[in-house]
Coordinates of C-alpha atoms in Angstrom, one line a residue:
Q1 CA 0.0 0.0 0.0
R2 CA 2.9 2.4 0.8
S3 CA 4.6 1.7 -2.6
N4 CA 1.3 2.4 -4.4
T5 CA 1.0 5.7 -2.5
E6 CA 4.6 6.7 -3.4
F7 CA 4.0 5.8 -7.0
T8 CA 0.8 7.9 -7.1
D9 CA 2.6 10.9 -5.5
A10 CA 5.5 10.7 -7.9
R11 CA 3.1 10.5 -10.8
L12 CA 1.1 13.5 -9.6
A13 CA 4.3 15.5 -8.9
K14 CA 5.6 14.7 -12.4
S15 CA 2.2 15.7 -13.9
Y16 CA 2.1 18.9 -12.0
S17 CA 5.7 19.8 -13.1
N18 CA 4.8 19.1 -16.7
N19 CA 1.6 21.1 -16.5
L20 CA 3.4 24.0 -14.9
R21 CA 6.0 24.0 -17.7
E22 CA 3.3 23.8 -20.3
A23 CA 1.6 26.8 -18.8
A24 CA 4.9 28.7 -18.6
F25 CA 5.7 27.8 -22.2
S26 CA 2.3 29.3 -23.3
K27 CA 3.1 32.5 -21.5
I28 CA 6.6 32.7 -22.9
A29 CA 5.4 32.0 -26.4
A30 CA 2.9 34.8 -26.1
M31 CA 5.8 37.1 -25.3
K32 CA 7.3 36.3 -28.7
I33 CA 10.5 34.8 -27.1
S34 CA 11.5 32.2 -29.7
T35 CA 12.7 29.4 -27.6
P36 CA 12.1 25.8 -29.0
R37 CA 9.9 23.6 -26.8
S38 CA 12.7 21.0 -26.5
V39 CA 15.1 23.7 -25.2
F40 CA 12.4 25.3 -23.0
M41 CA 11.9 22.2 -21.0
T42 CA 15.5 22.2 -19.9
I43 CA 15.5 25.8 -18.6
P44 CA 15.5 26.1 -14.8
L45 CA 12.0 26.9 -13.5
P46 CA 13.1 29.9 -11.4
L47 CA 14.4 31.6 -14.5
L48 CA 11.0 31.0 -16.2
L49 CA 9.1 32.3 -13.2
I50 CA 11.2 35.5 -13.0
T51 CA 10.4 36.2 -16.7
I52 CA 6.7 35.5 -16.3
V53 CA 6.3 37.5 -13.0
S54 CA 8.2 40.4 -14.7
E55 CA 5.7 40.3 -17.6
V56 CA 2.7 40.3 -15.3
N57 CA 4.1 43.4 -13.6
A58 CA 5.3 45.1 -16.8
Y59 CA 3.2 48.2 -16.0
R60 CA 5.4 48.9 -13.0
F61 CA 8.6 47.3 -14.2
S62 CA 10.8 50.0 -12.6
V63 CA 10.0 48.5 -9.2
I64 CA 11.7 45.2 -10.1
E65 CA 13.9 46.4 -12.9
E66 CA 17.2 46.3 -11.0
A67 CA 16.8 42.8 -9.6
V68 CA 15.6 41.4 -12.9
A69 CA 18.4 43.0 -14.8
M70 CA 21.0 41.8 -12.4
H71 CA 19.9 38.2 -12.6
L72 CA 19.4 38.1 -16.4
C73 CA 22.7 39.7 -17.1
E74 CA 24.4 37.3 -14.7
V75 CA 22.9 34.4 -16.7
V76 CA 24.1 35.9 -19.9
A77 CA 27.6 36.5 -18.7
C78 CA 28.2 33.4 -16.6
S79 CA 26.0 30.6 -17.9
S80 CA 27.9 27.6 -19.4
T81 CA 25.2 26.7 -21.9
F82 CA 24.3 28.6 -25.0
E83 CA 20.6 27.9 -24.6
L84 CA 20.4 29.6 -21.2
R85 CA 22.4 32.6 -22.4
S86 CA 20.1 32.9 -25.5
F87 CA 16.9 32.7 -23.5
A88 CA 18.2 35.3 -20.9
M89 CA 19.2 37.6 -23.8
D90 CA 15.8 37.3 -25.5
A91 CA 14.2 38.2 -22.2
L92 CA 16.4 41.3 -21.9
I93 CA 15.5 42.4 -25.3
Y94 CA 11.8 41.9 -24.5
F95 CA 11.9 43.9 -21.3
M96 CA 14.2 46.7 -22.6
P97 CA 11.3 48.8 -24.1
L98 CA 9.5 48.6 -20.8
S99 CA 12.6 50.1 -19.1
L100 CA 12.9 52.9 -21.7
L101 CA 9.2 53.9 -21.9
K102 CA 6.6 54.4 -19.2
S103 CA 3.1 53.0 -19.9
E104 CA -0.1 55.1 -19.5
T105 CA -1.2 52.7 -16.8
S106 CA 2.0 53.3 -14.9
R107 CA 1.5 57.0 -15.1
K108 CA -2.1 56.7 -13.7
F109 CA -1.7 54.1 -11.0
G110 CA 2.1 54.1 -10.2
Q111 CA 3.2 51.0 -8.2
L112 CA -0.3 49.8 -7.2
P113 CA -1.2 46.2 -8.1
M114 CA -3.4 45.9 -11.1
S115 CA -4.2 42.1 -10.8
S116 CA -4.3 39.3 -8.4
P117 CA -3.9 35.5 -8.8
A118 CA -6.9 33.6 -10.0
S119 CA -8.0 30.4 -8.5
D120 CA -7.9 28.4 -11.7
P121 CA -6.5 24.9 -11.1
N122 CA -5.9 24.4 -14.8
D123 CA -3.7 27.6 -15.2
A124 CA -1.1 28.3 -12.6
F125 CA -0.3 31.7 -14.1
S126 CA -3.8 33.1 -14.6
V127 CA -4.7 36.4 -13.0
V128 CA -7.8 38.5 -12.6
P129 CA -7.7 42.3 -12.9
I130 CA -8.5 44.5 -9.9
S131 CA -11.3 47.0 -10.6
F132 CA -10.2 50.5 -11.2
E133 CA -13.0 51.8 -8.9
S134 CA -11.5 50.1 -5.9
M135 CA -8.2 51.8 -6.6
S136 CA -9.4 55.3 -7.3
G137 CA -9.4 56.4 -3.7
E138 CA -5.9 55.1 -2.9
S139 CA -2.9 57.3 -2.8
Y140 CA 0.5 56.2 -4.0
Q141 CA 3.9 57.5 -4.8
S142 CA 5.0 57.0 -8.3
G143 CA 8.5 55.9 -7.5
E144 CA 9.3 55.2 -11.1
S145 CA 12.8 55.7 -12.2
S146 CA 13.6 58.6 -14.4
Q147 CA 15.2 58.0 -17.8
D148 CA 18.5 58.7 -16.1
E149 CA 18.2 55.4 -14.2
L150 CA 17.8 52.7 -16.9
Q151 CA 19.2 49.8 -14.9
L152 CA 18.5 47.2 -17.5
L153 CA 20.3 49.1 -20.2
K154 CA 23.2 49.9 -17.9
M155 CA 23.7 46.4 -16.7
L156 CA 23.5 45.0 -20.3
C157 CA 26.3 47.4 -21.3
Q158 CA 28.4 46.5 -18.3
T159 CA 28.0 42.8 -19.2
I160 CA 29.1 43.4 -22.7
Q161 CA 32.1 45.5 -21.5
S162 CA 33.3 43.0 -18.9
T163 CA 32.8 39.7 -20.7
T164 CA 35.8 37.7 -21.8
Q165 CA 33.7 35.5 -24.2
T166 CA 33.4 36.8 -27.7
E167 CA 30.2 34.8 -28.2
T168 CA 28.6 36.6 -25.2
A169 CA 29.8 40.0 -26.6
N170 CA 28.3 39.3 -30.0
T171 CA 25.0 38.2 -28.5
G172 CA 24.9 41.3 -26.3
L173 CA 25.7 43.6 -29.2
N174 CA 23.0 42.1 -31.3
A175 CA 20.6 42.6 -28.5
L176 CA 21.8 46.2 -28.2
R177 CA 21.1 46.7 -31.9
V178 CA 17.5 45.4 -31.5
V179 CA 17.1 47.9 -28.7
L180 CA 18.4 50.7 -30.8
E181 CA 16.2 49.8 -33.8
G182 CA 13.1 49.7 -31.5
A183 CA 13.7 52.6 -29.1
G184 CA 16.9 54.3 -30.1
H185 CA 15.0 57.6 -30.6
S186 CA 14.3 57.7 -26.8
L187 CA 17.9 57.4 -25.8
A188 CA 19.6 60.7 -24.8
G189 CA 22.1 62.1 -22.3
E190 CA 23.8 59.6 -20.0
N191 CA 21.9 56.6 -21.4
L192 CA 23.3 57.3 -24.9
V193 CA 26.7 57.9 -23.4
I194 CA 26.7 54.5 -21.8
V195 CA 25.8 52.7 -25.0
V196 CA 28.5 54.6 -27.0
E197 CA 31.1 53.9 -24.4
T198 CA 30.3 50.2 -24.7
L199 CA 30.8 50.3 -28.4
S200 CA 34.1 52.1 -27.9
V201 CA 35.3 49.3 -25.6
L202 CA 34.5 46.7 -28.2
S203 CA 36.1 48.6 -31.1
G204 CA 39.6 47.1 -30.6
G205 CA 41.3 50.4 -30.6
D206 CA 43.5 51.7 -27.9
Y207 CA 42.1 55.2 -27.7
F208 CA 39.2 54.7 -25.3
H209 CA 39.9 54.0 -21.6
N210 CA 37.1 54.6 -19.0
G211 CA 37.9 52.3 -16.2
S212 CA 37.2 49.2 -18.3
D213 CA 39.1 46.0 -17.9
N214 CA 42.2 46.8 -20.0
S215 CA 43.5 43.2 -19.4
I216 CA 41.1 42.0 -22.1
D217 CA 42.9 42.4 -25.5
R218 CA 40.2 43.0 -28.0
S219 CA 42.6 43.8 -30.8
T220 CA 43.0 40.1 -31.5
K221 CA 41.4 38.4 -34.5
A222 CA 38.9 36.6 -32.2
W223 CA 37.2 39.9 -31.4
A224 CA 37.0 41.1 -35.1
N225 CA 33.3 40.0 -35.4
A226 CA 32.4 41.8 -32.2
S227 CA 34.1 45.0 -33.5
A228 CA 32.2 44.8 -36.7
I229 CA 28.8 44.4 -34.9
A230 CA 29.7 47.3 -32.6
F231 CA 30.5 49.5 -35.6
Q232 CA 27.2 48.7 -37.2
N233 CA 25.5 50.0 -34.0
L234 CA 27.5 53.1 -34.0
K235 CA 26.5 53.8 -37.7
L236 CA 22.9 53.3 -36.7
I237 CA 23.2 55.9 -33.9
V238 CA 25.0 58.5 -36.1
D239 CA 22.8 58.0 -39.2
D240 CA 19.4 57.7 -37.6
F241 CA 19.3 59.1 -34.1
L242 CA 21.4 62.2 -34.0
E243 CA 19.7 65.5 -34.8
P244 CA 21.4 68.7 -35.9
Q245 CA 22.3 70.9 -32.9
S246 CA 22.5 74.6 -32.5
A247 CA 24.3 76.7 -30.0
D248 CA 21.1 77.9 -28.3
D249 CA 19.7 74.4 -27.8
E250 CA 18.2 74.0 -24.3
L251 CA 19.6 70.5 -24.1
R252 CA 23.0 71.5 -25.3
P253 CA 25.1 70.3 -22.3
K254 CA 23.6 66.8 -22.4
S255 CA 23.7 66.5 -26.2
F256 CA 27.3 67.8 -26.2
S257 CA 28.4 65.1 -23.8
A258 CA 26.8 62.5 -26.0
R259 CA 28.4 63.9 -29.1
E260 CA 31.8 64.0 -27.4
A261 CA 31.4 60.3 -26.5
I262 CA 30.5 59.5 -30.1
L263 CA 33.6 61.4 -31.4
D264 CA 35.8 59.4 -29.0
C265 CA 34.1 56.3 -30.3
C266 CA 34.8 57.2 -33.9
V267 CA 38.5 57.7 -33.0
S268 CA 38.5 54.3 -31.3
F269 CA 37.3 52.6 -34.5
G270 CA 39.7 54.7 -36.5
K271 CA 42.6 53.3 -34.5
S272 CA 41.2 49.8 -34.6
Q273 CA 43.4 47.3 -36.4
H274 CA 40.6 44.9 -37.3
D275 CA 39.4 46.4 -40.6
I276 CA 40.9 49.2 -42.6
N277 CA 37.5 50.0 -44.2
T278 CA 36.0 50.5 -40.7
S279 CA 38.8 52.9 -39.8
L280 CA 38.3 54.9 -43.0
T281 CA 34.5 55.0 -42.6
S282 CA 34.8 56.3 -39.0
I283 CA 37.0 59.1 -40.3
G284 CA 34.2 60.1 -42.7
M285 CA 31.7 60.0 -39.8
L286 CA 33.8 62.7 -37.9
W287 CA 33.2 65.0 -40.9
S288 CA 29.5 64.2 -40.9
L289 CA 29.3 65.0 -37.2
A290 CA 31.0 68.4 -37.8
D291 CA 28.4 69.2 -40.5
Q292 CA 25.5 68.3 -38.1
D293 CA 26.9 70.4 -35.3
S294 CA 29.1 73.2 -36.5
T295 CA 29.4 75.0 -33.2
P296 CA 32.9 76.0 -32.1
G297 CA 33.2 73.4 -29.4
T298 CA 32.3 70.5 -31.6
L299 CA 34.5 71.8 -34.5
D300 CA 37.5 72.1 -32.2
L301 CA 36.9 68.5 -31.0
V302 CA 36.5 67.1 -34.5
L303 CA 39.7 68.8 -35.7
S304 CA 41.6 67.5 -32.7
K305 CA 40.3 63.9 -33.3
L306 CA 41.3 64.1 -37.0
T307 CA 44.8 65.4 -35.9
C308 CA 45.1 62.3 -33.7
L309 CA 44.2 60.0 -36.5
A310 CA 46.5 61.9 -38.9
L311 CA 49.5 60.6 -36.9
D312 CA 48.4 56.9 -37.2
N313 CA 51.0 54.3 -38.1
R314 CA 49.0 53.2 -41.1
A315 CA 49.5 55.3 -44.2
E316 CA 45.9 54.8 -45.4
V317 CA 44.4 56.1 -42.2
R318 CA 46.9 59.0 -42.0
N319 CA 46.2 60.1 -45.6
C320 CA 42.4 59.8 -45.2
S321 CA 42.5 61.8 -42.0
V322 CA 44.7 64.6 -43.5
N323 CA 42.4 64.9 -46.5
T324 CA 39.3 64.9 -44.3
L325 CA 40.7 67.5 -42.0
F326 CA 41.5 70.0 -44.7
S327 CA 38.2 69.3 -46.5
C328 CA 36.4 70.0 -43.2
V329 CA 38.4 73.3 -42.8
V330 CA 37.7 74.4 -46.3
G331 CA 34.0 73.5 -46.1
L332 CA 33.4 75.1 -42.7
G333 CA 36.0 77.8 -42.7
D334 CA 33.5 80.6 -43.3
Q335 CA 32.1 80.0 -39.8
F336 CA 35.5 80.2 -38.1
S337 CA 36.3 83.1 -35.8
N338 CA 39.7 84.7 -35.8
D339 CA 40.7 82.8 -32.6
Q340 CA 39.6 79.5 -34.3
W341 CA 41.7 80.3 -37.3
E342 CA 44.7 81.0 -35.2
K343 CA 44.3 77.8 -33.2
C344 CA 43.6 75.8 -36.4
L345 CA 46.6 77.0 -38.3
N346 CA 49.1 77.2 -35.5
K347 CA 48.2 74.4 -33.1
T348 CA 46.3 71.9 -35.3
I349 CA 48.0 72.1 -38.7
L350 CA 51.5 73.3 -38.0
F351 CA 52.4 72.0 -34.6
G352 CA 49.7 69.3 -34.4
I353 CA 50.4 67.6 -37.8
M354 CA 53.2 68.9 -39.9
K355 CA 55.8 69.1 -37.1
H356 CA 55.1 65.6 -36.0
M357 CA 55.1 64.3 -39.6
S358 CA 58.5 65.9 -40.2
S359 CA 59.9 64.3 -37.1
A360 CA 58.4 60.9 -38.0
M361 CA 59.7 61.1 -41.5
N362 CA 63.3 61.8 -40.3
G363 CA 63.3 59.4 -37.4
T364 CA 61.4 56.4 -38.7
N365 CA 63.3 53.2 -39.3
D366 CA 62.6 51.9 -42.8
D367 CA 62.5 48.4 -41.5
S368 CA 59.4 49.2 -39.4
L369 CA 57.2 48.9 -42.5
K370 CA 58.5 45.4 -43.2
Q371 CA 58.0 44.5 -39.6
N372 CA 54.4 45.7 -39.6
E373 CA 53.7 43.8 -42.8
S374 CA 55.1 40.7 -41.4
N375 CA 52.7 40.9 -38.5
E376 CA 49.7 41.1 -40.8
S377 CA 48.1 38.2 -42.6
Q378 CA 50.2 36.8 -45.4
R379 CA 47.2 35.5 -47.4
Y380 CA 47.6 38.2 -50.0
K381 CA 51.0 39.3 -51.4
V382 CA 50.9 42.8 -52.8
S383 CA 53.8 44.4 -54.5
V384 CA 54.6 47.9 -53.2
H385 CA 55.9 50.6 -55.5
H386 CA 59.5 51.8 -54.8
S387 CA 58.2 55.3 -54.1
R388 CA 56.4 54.0 -50.9
D389 CA 58.3 50.8 -50.0
S390 CA 59.6 52.3 -46.7
A391 CA 57.9 54.0 -43.7
S392 CA 59.9 57.2 -44.2
K393 CA 58.6 57.5 -47.8
Q394 CA 55.1 56.9 -46.7
W395 CA 55.4 59.6 -44.1
S396 CA 56.8 61.9 -46.8
T397 CA 53.7 61.3 -48.9
T398 CA 51.5 62.2 -46.0
L399 CA 53.4 65.4 -45.5
V400 CA 52.9 66.3 -49.1
L401 CA 49.2 65.8 -48.8
A402 CA 49.2 68.1 -45.7
L403 CA 51.1 70.8 -47.7
R404 CA 48.6 70.5 -50.5
G405 CA 45.7 70.8 -48.1
L406 CA 47.3 73.9 -46.5
E407 CA 47.6 75.3 -50.0
R408 CA 43.9 74.9 -50.5
V409 CA 43.1 76.6 -47.3
L410 CA 45.4 79.6 -47.9
R411 CA 44.3 80.0 -51.5
L412 CA 40.7 80.4 -50.3
F413 CA 41.1 82.3 -47.0
F414 CA 44.5 84.1 -47.0
C415 CA 43.2 87.6 -47.9
R416 CA 40.4 87.3 -45.4
L417 CA 42.6 86.0 -42.7
L418 CA 45.2 88.8 -43.3
R419 CA 42.5 91.4 -43.1
K420 CA 41.0 90.0 -39.9
S421 CA 44.3 89.5 -38.2
I422 CA 45.4 93.1 -39.0
E423 CA 42.1 94.5 -37.6
V424 CA 42.5 92.4 -34.4
S425 CA 46.1 93.6 -34.1
R426 CA 45.1 97.3 -34.5
H427 CA 42.4 97.1 -31.9
S428 CA 44.6 95.2 -29.4
N429 CA 46.3 97.0 -26.7
Q430 CA 49.4 94.9 -27.0
H431 CA 51.7 95.8 -29.8
R432 CA 52.8 92.5 -31.3
E433 CA 53.3 91.1 -34.8
V434 CA 50.2 90.1 -36.7
W435 CA 49.7 86.4 -35.9
L436 CA 49.2 85.4 -39.5
M437 CA 52.6 86.8 -40.4
T438 CA 54.2 84.6 -37.7
T439 CA 52.3 81.7 -39.0
W440 CA 53.4 82.4 -42.5
K441 CA 57.0 82.5 -41.6
E442 CA 56.6 79.1 -39.8
I443 CA 55.0 77.6 -42.8
L444 CA 57.8 78.7 -45.1
R445 CA 60.4 77.4 -42.6
M446 CA 58.7 73.9 -42.4
S447 CA 58.2 73.8 -46.2

């Protein structure tokens, strides 16, 4: 009799477990989380329950957002099976819009409960709504997090930055792209900065350092795919979600911090060794950002970033940066003030680029080019013309491009600059030589 009772209890327990998972699967399927049934049955029940409870309380998701984000991101980062990581990442993608946007119900009722469990023996997850009339007299505190406290997005980005697994980084970046495509227009300020900094860390360049784990070498070939996905996300942000800015914009401080992070991210991809086409495209993006926001602060930043890339050890990146810098100056030079022109010619072009190029051309070991080529893939053998078969000759070519760019600038703006610099010198209390004359002498000396 005891054995029959134990058999009956075991059968009922097994039946209850199966029914519970079937009910959970129906709820998860309704959430559009594409997990096959065979895989779903192997997922731990607590993880399923967290997902379902979060869905039931979606209207007040900010109450449980931090706890849910912490657990799901931990599963994504530390789980040993791909199925668990994939399910947790799908759940993160599903809940991300709830973190970014507040529902009308949440604005009306805050953190008050909207439903209660139903006594349905056939459906363990069924709920019944609480009537609005019974809630109308209750007071509450909203307690919803502001857009500056998106814990789900923040923890997802931290997981992507800290992971040592390329597969996890790729999955996280793909999830981030889904978030950007669905709700990228609502990202601004610190939230956008967090996303862009994450992309910078995955670029594989050595320009960006923000307290991230520098022991992870993301310049290796294993991280090339992650870098490519991160760059696609950056292009999506720059092309679709950045609006032109003006100097009198009320949100100027926040937007400027986001644009500064994007400029740093472009430089990181420009310095990345994974793909030369990515580096060249990121240089063009710097020019696009200068066209979108031509205020003095942004222009000075763009020129400084292009100056940094103009001294790269790869000739293609240097030459593209030099051409882009002078094209940017020629295209936007009409908006420069006298102080901007003085800074551009003296600090950026003369002492920022040409002086360093002259030093590099005279001090570079010609064997360094062969050493760099030996470190690269030997799949394709390309013959190099004798005019550029050494590092010093390639630096010389870059310096020639800089001189030609300077010629373009002076041909268009020399008379205007001379007139403005003389006027400033006359109105100045200090009797000193016109700055353009000093600059001209330095140009002739370097040439």
